[in-house]
CSV table of N, CA and C in Angstrom, one decimal:
chain,number,residue,atom,x,y,z
A,1,MET,N,20.7,26.0,31.6
A,1,MET,CA,21.8,25.5,30.6
A,1,MET,C,21.3,24.2,30.0
A,2,VAL,N,21.5,24.0,28.9
A,2,VAL,CA,21.1,22.8,28.1
A,2,VAL,C,22.1,22.0,27.8
A,3,ASP,N,22.0,20.6,28.1
A,3,ASP,CA,23.0,19.5,27.7
A,3,ASP,C,23.0,19.6,26.4
A,4,GLU,N,24.4,19.2,26.1
A,4,GLU,CA,24.9,18.9,24.6
A,4,GLU,C,24.4,17.7,24.1
A,5,PRO,N,23.7,17.6,22.9
A,5,PRO,CA,23.2,16.2,22.6
A,5,PRO,C,24.3,15.3,22.4
A,6,MET,N,23.7,14.2,22.5
A,6,MET,CA,24.8,13.0,22.6
A,6,MET,C,25.0,12.5,21.0
A,7,GLU,N,26.2,12.3,20.6
A,7,GLU,CA,26.4,11.9,19.5
A,7,GLU,C,26.6,10.3,19.4
A,8,LEU,N,25.8,9.8,18.5
A,8,LEU,CA,25.4,8.3,18.3
A,8,LEU,C,26.3,7.9,17.0
A,9,GLU,N,26.7,6.6,17.2
A,9,GLU,CA,27.4,6.0,16.0
A,9,GLU,C,26.5,5.8,14.9
A,10,SER,N,26.9,6.0,13.7
A,10,SER,CA,25.9,5.7,12.4
A,10,SER,C,25.8,3.9,12.3
A,11,MET,N,24.5,4.0,11.9
A,11,MET,CA,24.0,2.5,11.9
A,11,MET,C,24.8,1.7,10.6
A,12,LYS,N,25.1,0.7,10.7
A,12,LYS,CA,25.6,-0.2,9.5
A,12,LYS,C,24.6,-1.2,9.3
A,13,ILE,N,24.1,-1.1,8.3
A,13,ILE,CA,23.2,-2.4,7.6
A,13,ILE,C,23.5,-2.9,6.3
A,14,GLN,N,23.3,-4.1,6.2
A,14,GLN,CA,23.7,-4.7,5.0
A,14,GLN,C,22.3,-5.5,4.6
A,15,LEU,N,21.5,-5.2,3.6
A,15,LEU,CA,20.4,-5.9,3.0
A,15,LEU,C,20.7,-6.9,2.0
A,16,PRO,N,20.0,-7.9,1.9
A,16,PRO,CA,20.3,-9.0,0.6
A,16,PRO,C,19.6,-8.4,-0.7
A,17,VAL,N,20.5,-8.5,-1.6
A,17,VAL,CA,19.8,-8.2,-3.0
A,17,VAL,C,18.5,-8.7,-3.2
A,18,ALA,N,17.4,-8.2,-3.4
A,18,ALA,CA,16.0,-8.6,-3.7
A,18,ALA,C,16.0,-9.0,-5.1
A,19,GLN,N,15.0,-9.9,-5.5
A,19,GLN,CA,14.8,-10.5,-6.6
A,19,GLN,C,14.0,-9.2,-7.5
A,20,ARG,N,14.2,-9.2,-8.6
A,20,ARG,CA,13.5,-8.2,-9.5
A,20,ARG,C,11.9,-8.5,-9.5
A,21,SER,N,11.0,-7.5,-9.4
A,21,SER,CA,9.7,-8.0,-9.5
A,21,SER,C,9.2,-8.1,-10.7
A,22,ALA,N,8.1,-8.5,-11.0
A,22,ALA,CA,7.2,-8.6,-12.3
A,22,ALA,C,7.1,-7.2,-12.8
A,23,ASP,N,7.0,-7.2,-14.0
A,23,ASP,CA,6.6,-5.7,-14.5
A,23,ASP,C,5.2,-5.2,-13.9
A,24,GLN,N,4.2,-6.1,-13.9
A,24,GLN,CA,3.1,-5.6,-13.3
A,24,GLN,C,3.0,-6.2,-11.9
A,25,VAL,N,3.0,-5.2,-10.9
A,25,VAL,CA,3.1,-5.6,-9.4
A,25,VAL,C,1.7,-5.8,-9.1
A,26,ILE,N,0.5,-5.1,-9.3
A,26,ILE,CA,-0.8,-5.1,-8.9
A,26,ILE,C,-1.6,-5.3,-10.0
A,27,VAL,N,-2.7,-6.2,-10.2
A,27,VAL,CA,-3.5,-6.3,-11.2
A,27,VAL,C,-5.0,-6.2,-10.6
A,28,ALA,N,-5.8,-5.3,-10.8
A,28,ALA,CA,-7.1,-5.6,-10.3
A,28,ALA,C,-8.4,-5.3,-11.6
A,29,ASP,N,-9.1,-6.3,-11.7
A,29,ASP,CA,-10.0,-6.5,-12.7
A,29,ASP,C,-11.4,-6.3,-12.2
A,30,GLY,N,-12.1,-5.3,-12.4
A,30,GLY,CA,-13.7,-5.4,-11.8
A,30,GLY,C,-13.6,-5.7,-10.2
A,31,LEU,N,-12.7,-5.2,-9.5
A,31,LEU,CA,-12.6,-5.3,-8.1
A,31,LEU,C,-13.9,-4.5,-7.4
A,32,GLY,N,-14.5,-5.0,-6.4
A,32,GLY,CA,-15.6,-4.0,-5.7
A,32,GLY,C,-15.7,-4.7,-4.3
A,33,HIS,N,-16.1,-4.0,-3.4
A,33,HIS,CA,-16.5,-4.3,-1.9
A,33,HIS,C,-17.5,-3.3,-1.5
A,34,ALA,N,-18.2,-4.1,-0.5
A,34,ALA,CA,-19.2,-3.4,0.1
A,34,ALA,C,-19.6,-3.9,1.5
A,35,PHE,N,-20.1,-3.1,2.5
A,35,PHE,CA,-20.4,-3.7,3.8
A,35,PHE,C,-21.7,-3.6,3.9
A,36,ASP,N,-22.4,-4.6,4.0
A,36,ASP,CA,-23.9,-4.7,3.9
A,36,ASP,C,-24.5,-3.9,2.8
A,37,ASP,N,-25.1,-2.9,2.9
A,37,ASP,CA,-25.5,-1.9,1.9
A,37,ASP,C,-24.8,-0.8,1.7
A,38,ARG,N,-23.6,-0.8,2.3
A,38,ARG,CA,-22.7,0.5,2.0
A,38,ARG,C,-21.7,0.0,0.8
A,39,LEU,N,-21.8,0.5,-0.4
A,39,LEU,CA,-20.8,0.3,-1.3
A,39,LEU,C,-19.7,1.3,-1.3
A,40,LEU,N,-18.5,0.4,-1.1
A,40,LEU,CA,-17.3,1.2,-1.0
A,40,LEU,C,-16.5,1.6,-2.3
A,41,PHE,N,-16.6,0.7,-3.3
A,41,PHE,CA,-16.1,0.8,-4.7
A,41,PHE,C,-16.4,-0.5,-5.4
A,42,GLU,N,-16.5,-0.2,-6.6
A,42,GLU,CA,-17.1,-1.3,-7.6
A,42,GLU,C,-16.3,-1.1,-9.2
A,43,ASP,N,-16.4,-2.1,-9.6
A,43,ASP,CA,-15.7,-2.2,-11.2
A,43,ASP,C,-14.5,-1.5,-11.2
A,44,LEU,N,-13.6,-1.7,-10.0
A,44,LEU,CA,-12.3,-0.9,-10.1
A,44,LEU,C,-11.3,-1.8,-11.0
A,45,ASP,N,-10.6,-1.2,-11.9
A,45,ASP,CA,-9.8,-1.7,-13.0
A,45,ASP,C,-8.4,-1.0,-12.6
A,46,LEU,N,-7.4,-1.8,-12.4
A,46,LEU,CA,-6.0,-0.9,-11.9
A,46,LEU,C,-5.0,-1.9,-12.3
A,47,VAL,N,-3.9,-1.2,-12.9
A,47,VAL,CA,-2.6,-1.9,-13.1
A,47,VAL,C,-1.6,-1.0,-12.5
A,48,VAL,N,-0.8,-1.7,-11.5
A,48,VAL,CA,0.4,-0.7,-11.0
A,48,VAL,C,1.5,-1.6,-11.4
A,49,ARG,N,2.6,-0.9,-12.2
A,49,ARG,CA,3.8,-1.5,-12.6
A,49,ARG,C,4.9,-1.2,-11.8
A,50,ARG,N,5.9,-2.1,-12.0
A,50,ARG,CA,7.2,-1.7,-11.1
A,50,ARG,C,7.8,-0.3,-11.4
A,51,GLY,N,7.8,0.4,-10.5
A,51,GLY,CA,8.3,2.0,-10.6
A,51,GLY,C,7.3,2.7,-10.2
A,52,ASP,N,6.0,2.2,-10.5
A,52,ASP,CA,4.9,3.4,-10.2
A,52,ASP,C,4.8,3.9,-8.8
A,53,ARG,N,4.3,5.0,-8.4
A,53,ARG,CA,3.9,5.4,-7.3
A,53,ARG,C,2.4,5.5,-7.4
A,54,VAL,N,1.8,5.3,-6.0
A,54,VAL,CA,0.3,5.2,-6.0
A,54,VAL,C,0.2,5.9,-4.9
A,55,GLY,N,-0.9,6.9,-4.9
A,55,GLY,CA,-1.5,7.3,-3.6
A,55,GLY,C,-3.0,7.2,-3.5
A,56,ILE,N,-3.4,6.6,-2.5
A,56,ILE,CA,-4.9,6.5,-2.1
A,56,ILE,C,-5.5,7.6,-1.2
A,57,ILE,N,-6.3,8.6,-1.9
A,57,ILE,CA,-6.6,9.7,-0.9
A,57,ILE,C,-8.3,9.7,-0.9
A,58,GLY,N,-8.7,10.1,0.2
A,58,GLY,CA,-10.1,10.2,0.6
A,58,GLY,C,-10.5,10.7,1.9
A,59,PRO,N,-11.8,10.8,2.1
A,59,PRO,CA,-12.2,11.2,3.7
A,59,PRO,C,-12.1,10.0,4.4
A,60,ASN,N,-12.1,10.1,5.8
A,60,ASN,CA,-12.2,8.9,6.6
A,60,ASN,C,-13.5,8.3,6.5
A,61,GLY,N,-13.3,6.9,6.2
A,61,GLY,CA,-14.5,6.0,6.1
A,61,GLY,C,-14.7,5.7,4.6
A,62,ALA,N,-14.0,6.3,3.8
A,62,ALA,CA,-14.4,6.3,2.4
A,62,ALA,C,-14.0,4.8,1.8
A,63,GLY,N,-13.1,4.0,2.4
A,63,GLY,CA,-12.5,2.8,2.0
A,63,GLY,C,-11.1,2.6,1.8
A,64,LYS,N,-10.4,3.5,2.1
A,64,LYS,CA,-8.9,3.4,1.4
A,64,LYS,C,-8.3,2.3,2.1
A,65,THR,N,-8.5,1.9,3.6
A,65,THR,CA,-7.7,0.9,4.0
A,65,THR,C,-8.5,-0.6,3.5
A,66,THR,N,-9.7,-0.4,3.1
A,66,THR,CA,-10.3,-1.7,2.6
A,66,THR,C,-9.9,-2.0,1.2
A,67,LEU,N,-9.7,-0.8,0.5
A,67,LEU,CA,-9.0,-1.0,-0.9
A,67,LEU,C,-7.8,-1.6,-0.9
A,68,ALA,N,-6.9,-1.1,-0.1
A,68,ALA,CA,-5.5,-1.6,0.3
A,68,ALA,C,-5.3,-3.2,0.5
A,69,LYS,N,-6.3,-3.3,1.6
A,69,LYS,CA,-6.3,-4.9,2.0
A,69,LYS,C,-6.8,-5.8,0.8
A,70,CYS,N,-7.8,-5.2,0.1
A,70,CYS,CA,-8.2,-6.2,-1.0
A,70,CYS,C,-7.1,-6.4,-1.9
A,71,LEU,N,-6.3,-5.3,-2.3
A,71,LEU,CA,-5.3,-5.2,-3.3
A,71,LEU,C,-4.0,-6.2,-2.8
A,72,LEU,N,-3.8,-6.2,-1.5
A,72,LEU,CA,-2.7,-7.0,-1.0
A,72,LEU,C,-3.2,-8.5,-0.6
A,73,GLY,N,-4.4,-8.9,-0.8
A,73,GLY,CA,-4.9,-10.0,-0.4
A,73,GLY,C,-5.2,-10.4,1.0
A,74,GLU,N,-5.3,-9.4,1.6
A,74,GLU,CA,-5.7,-9.5,3.0
A,74,GLU,C,-7.2,-9.7,3.3
A,75,LEU,N,-7.8,-9.1,2.5
A,75,LEU,CA,-9.4,-9.2,2.5
A,75,LEU,C,-9.9,-9.6,1.1
A,76,ALA,N,-11.1,-10.6,1.1
A,76,ALA,CA,-11.5,-10.8,-0.1
A,76,ALA,C,-12.5,-9.7,-0.6
A,77,PRO,N,-12.5,-9.5,-1.8
A,77,PRO,CA,-13.5,-8.6,-2.3
A,77,PRO,C,-14.7,-9.2,-2.2
A,78,SER,N,-15.7,-8.3,-1.9
A,78,SER,CA,-17.3,-8.8,-1.8
A,78,SER,C,-17.9,-8.8,-3.3
A,79,ARG,N,-17.4,-8.2,-4.2
A,79,ARG,CA,-18.0,-8.2,-5.5
A,79,ARG,C,-17.1,-8.5,-6.8
């Protein structure tokens, strides 16, 4: 015999109203990065506007996380 699942109270949360972001959320001009002699990306020009949806796809080791860190300012681009 299986026990009946517990019923949980619904969560009540209030978030403060956020300020409206700029129209251009991310701007990259000629962005590039390499590790030693391994070039991950170069001459990347990118504009992400408020409301845009972006996906970064590629195989493991292609530089997706490195690109995201460069765009977020967590890693300085090498080029």
